[in-house]
Coordinates of C-alpha atoms in Angstrom, one line a residue:
X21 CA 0.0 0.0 0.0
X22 CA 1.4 3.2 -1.1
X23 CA 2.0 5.9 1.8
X24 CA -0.2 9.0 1.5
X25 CA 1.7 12.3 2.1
X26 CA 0.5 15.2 4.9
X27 CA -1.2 16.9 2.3
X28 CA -3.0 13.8 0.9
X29 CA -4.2 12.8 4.3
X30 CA -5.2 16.2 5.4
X31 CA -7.2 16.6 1.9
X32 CA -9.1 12.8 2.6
X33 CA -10.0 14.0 6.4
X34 CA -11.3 17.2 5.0
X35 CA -13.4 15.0 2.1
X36 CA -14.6 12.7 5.1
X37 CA -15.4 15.4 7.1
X38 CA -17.1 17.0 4.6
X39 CA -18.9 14.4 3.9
X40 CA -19.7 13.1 7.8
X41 CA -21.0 17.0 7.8
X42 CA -23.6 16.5 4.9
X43 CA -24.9 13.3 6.3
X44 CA -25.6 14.8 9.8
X45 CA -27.3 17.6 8.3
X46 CA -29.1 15.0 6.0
X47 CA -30.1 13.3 9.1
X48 CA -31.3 16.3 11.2
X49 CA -33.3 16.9 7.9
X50 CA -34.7 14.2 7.9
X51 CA -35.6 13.7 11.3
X52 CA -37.3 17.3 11.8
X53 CA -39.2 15.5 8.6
X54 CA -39.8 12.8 10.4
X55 CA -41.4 14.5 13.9
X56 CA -43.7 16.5 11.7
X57 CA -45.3 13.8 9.9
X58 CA -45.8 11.4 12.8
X59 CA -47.0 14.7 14.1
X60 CA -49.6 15.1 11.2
X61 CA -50.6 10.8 11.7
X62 CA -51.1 10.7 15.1
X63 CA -53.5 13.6 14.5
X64 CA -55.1 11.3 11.8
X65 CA -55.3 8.6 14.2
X66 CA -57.4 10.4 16.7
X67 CA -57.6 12.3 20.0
X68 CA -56.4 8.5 21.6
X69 CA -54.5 7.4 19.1
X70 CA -56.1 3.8 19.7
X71 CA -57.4 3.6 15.7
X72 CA -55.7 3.0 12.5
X73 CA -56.0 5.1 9.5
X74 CA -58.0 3.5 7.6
X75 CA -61.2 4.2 10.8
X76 CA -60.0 7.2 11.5
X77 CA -60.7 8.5 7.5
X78 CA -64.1 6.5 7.6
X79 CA -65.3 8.2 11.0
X80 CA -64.3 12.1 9.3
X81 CA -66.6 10.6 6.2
X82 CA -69.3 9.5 8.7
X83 CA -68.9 13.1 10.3
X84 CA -68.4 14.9 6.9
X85 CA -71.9 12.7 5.7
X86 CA -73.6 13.9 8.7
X87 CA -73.0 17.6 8.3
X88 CA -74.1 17.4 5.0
X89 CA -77.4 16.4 5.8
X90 CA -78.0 18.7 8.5
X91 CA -76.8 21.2 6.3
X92 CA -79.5 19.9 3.8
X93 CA -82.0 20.0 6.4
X94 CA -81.5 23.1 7.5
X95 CA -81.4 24.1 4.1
X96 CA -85.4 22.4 3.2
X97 CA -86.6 24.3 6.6
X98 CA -84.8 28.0 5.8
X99 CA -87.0 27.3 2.1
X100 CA -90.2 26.2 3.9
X101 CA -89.8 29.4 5.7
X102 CA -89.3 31.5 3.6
X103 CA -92.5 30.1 1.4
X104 CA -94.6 30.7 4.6
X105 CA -92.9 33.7 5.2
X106 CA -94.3 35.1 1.8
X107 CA -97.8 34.3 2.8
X108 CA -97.2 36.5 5.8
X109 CA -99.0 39.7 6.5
X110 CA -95.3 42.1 5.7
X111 CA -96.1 45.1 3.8
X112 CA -98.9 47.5 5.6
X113 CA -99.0 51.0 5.6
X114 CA -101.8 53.3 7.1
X115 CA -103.2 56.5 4.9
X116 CA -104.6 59.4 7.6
X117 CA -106.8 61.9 6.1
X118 CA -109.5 64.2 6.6
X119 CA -113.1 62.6 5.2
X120 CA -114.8 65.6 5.5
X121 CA -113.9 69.3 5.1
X122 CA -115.5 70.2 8.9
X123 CA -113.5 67.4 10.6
X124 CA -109.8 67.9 11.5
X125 CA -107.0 65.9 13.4
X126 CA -106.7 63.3 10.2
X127 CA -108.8 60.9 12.4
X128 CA -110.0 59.2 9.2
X129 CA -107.4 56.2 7.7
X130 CA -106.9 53.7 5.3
X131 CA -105.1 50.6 6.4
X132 CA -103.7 48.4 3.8
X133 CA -102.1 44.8 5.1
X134 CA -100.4 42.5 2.1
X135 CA -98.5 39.6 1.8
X136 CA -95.6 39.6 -0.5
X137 CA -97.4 38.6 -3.3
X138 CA -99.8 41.6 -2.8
X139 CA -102.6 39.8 -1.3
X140 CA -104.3 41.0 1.9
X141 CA -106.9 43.8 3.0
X142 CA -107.4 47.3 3.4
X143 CA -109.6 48.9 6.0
X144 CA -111.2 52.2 6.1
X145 CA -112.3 53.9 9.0
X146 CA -114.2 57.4 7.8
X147 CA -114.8 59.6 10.9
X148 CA -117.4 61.9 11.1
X149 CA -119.0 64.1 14.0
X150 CA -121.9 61.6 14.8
X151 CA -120.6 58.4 13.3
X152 CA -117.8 56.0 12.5
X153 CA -117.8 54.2 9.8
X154 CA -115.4 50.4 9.0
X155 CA -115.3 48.7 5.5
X156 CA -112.7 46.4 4.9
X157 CA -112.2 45.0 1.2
X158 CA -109.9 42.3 0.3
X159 CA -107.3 42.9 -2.1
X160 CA -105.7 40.4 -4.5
X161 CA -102.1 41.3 -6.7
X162 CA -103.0 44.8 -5.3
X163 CA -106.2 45.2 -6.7
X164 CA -109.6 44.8 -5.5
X165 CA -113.0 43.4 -7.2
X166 CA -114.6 46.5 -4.7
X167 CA -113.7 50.1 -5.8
X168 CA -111.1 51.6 -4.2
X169 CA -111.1 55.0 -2.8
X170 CA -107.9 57.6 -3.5
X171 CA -106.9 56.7 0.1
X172 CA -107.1 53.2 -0.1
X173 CA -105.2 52.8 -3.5
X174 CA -102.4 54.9 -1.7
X175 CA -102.5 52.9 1.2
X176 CA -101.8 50.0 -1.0
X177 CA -99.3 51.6 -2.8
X178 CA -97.3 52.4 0.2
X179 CA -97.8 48.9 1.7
X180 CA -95.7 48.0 -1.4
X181 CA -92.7 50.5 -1.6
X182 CA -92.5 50.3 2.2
X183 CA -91.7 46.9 2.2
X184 CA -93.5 46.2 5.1
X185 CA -91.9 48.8 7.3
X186 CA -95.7 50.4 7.8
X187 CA -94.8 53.6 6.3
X188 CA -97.4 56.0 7.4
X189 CA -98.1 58.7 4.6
X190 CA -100.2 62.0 6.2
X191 CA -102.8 63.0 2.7
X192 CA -104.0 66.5 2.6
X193 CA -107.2 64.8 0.4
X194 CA -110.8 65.1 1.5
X195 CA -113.7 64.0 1.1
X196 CA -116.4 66.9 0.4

């Protein structure tokens, strides 16, 4: 075996060390790696860590399965509602207005109550000195098979630019 010189041996220690260097970097690497994903699998096996993978994926399906129906139940009953909800009384508005010209204090009114497809009623109330007087007419799409009155068709009106927030519009009409 030939005999290595100073140099020679000095230049194989650095090579080693160089390379004894790369693997214990390699190996830190890799072990860092290594603490992160059994990190990441023990969280896949479960709070316990008593299942296997395999349960542990089919239990998040079950879960994930389950919150899609609720969500698809919850879903059905927000549409129901809303349906209903469109049947509800949710537009009115009340008209106040002087009937006749010797009555002040706009204690007559037209009341109109709709759904949101403009279904509902209106009702009138004409005050006079001696008498009161109610009609209420029914009102389908906004219109009525009775005749409607100034008032009333205003009433009606605002019932449906209010939307439903009972907008109460004073009239300076009356009735002579």
């Amino acid at each position: 075996m030939p005999e290595l010189t100073l140099e020679e041996l000095t230049l194989a220690t650095a090579i080693v060390a160089g390379v004894a260097l790369l693997c214990f970097l390699l190996v830190l690497f890799l072990m860092i790696r290594l603490r992160k994903v059994r990190r990441e699998y023990m969280l896949l096996r479960g709070e316990n860590g008593d299942h296997d993978l395999l349960s542990t994926v089919g239990e998040s399906v079950g879960r994930t399965r389950e919150v899609e129906q609720k969500i698809n139940a919850v879903t059905n009953a927000q549409e129901d509602l809303a349906s209903v909800g469109r049947l509800a009384m949710q537009r009115f508005a009340v008209v106040r207005y002087d009937a006749f010209e010797d009555m002040g204090g706009q204690l007559s009114f037209s009341a109109a109550l709709l759904d949101d497809y403009g279904d509902g009623i209106v009702i009138t109330s004409i005050n006079g000195r001696t008498e009161t007087r109610t009609y209420a007419k029914s009102v389908r799409g906004m219109k009525s098979q009775h005749n409607l009155s100034d008032e009333e068709r205003a009433a009606i009106e605002a019932a449906v630019s209010g939307n439903g927030r009972g907008a109460e519009e004073p009239s300076s009409a009356s009735r002579g």
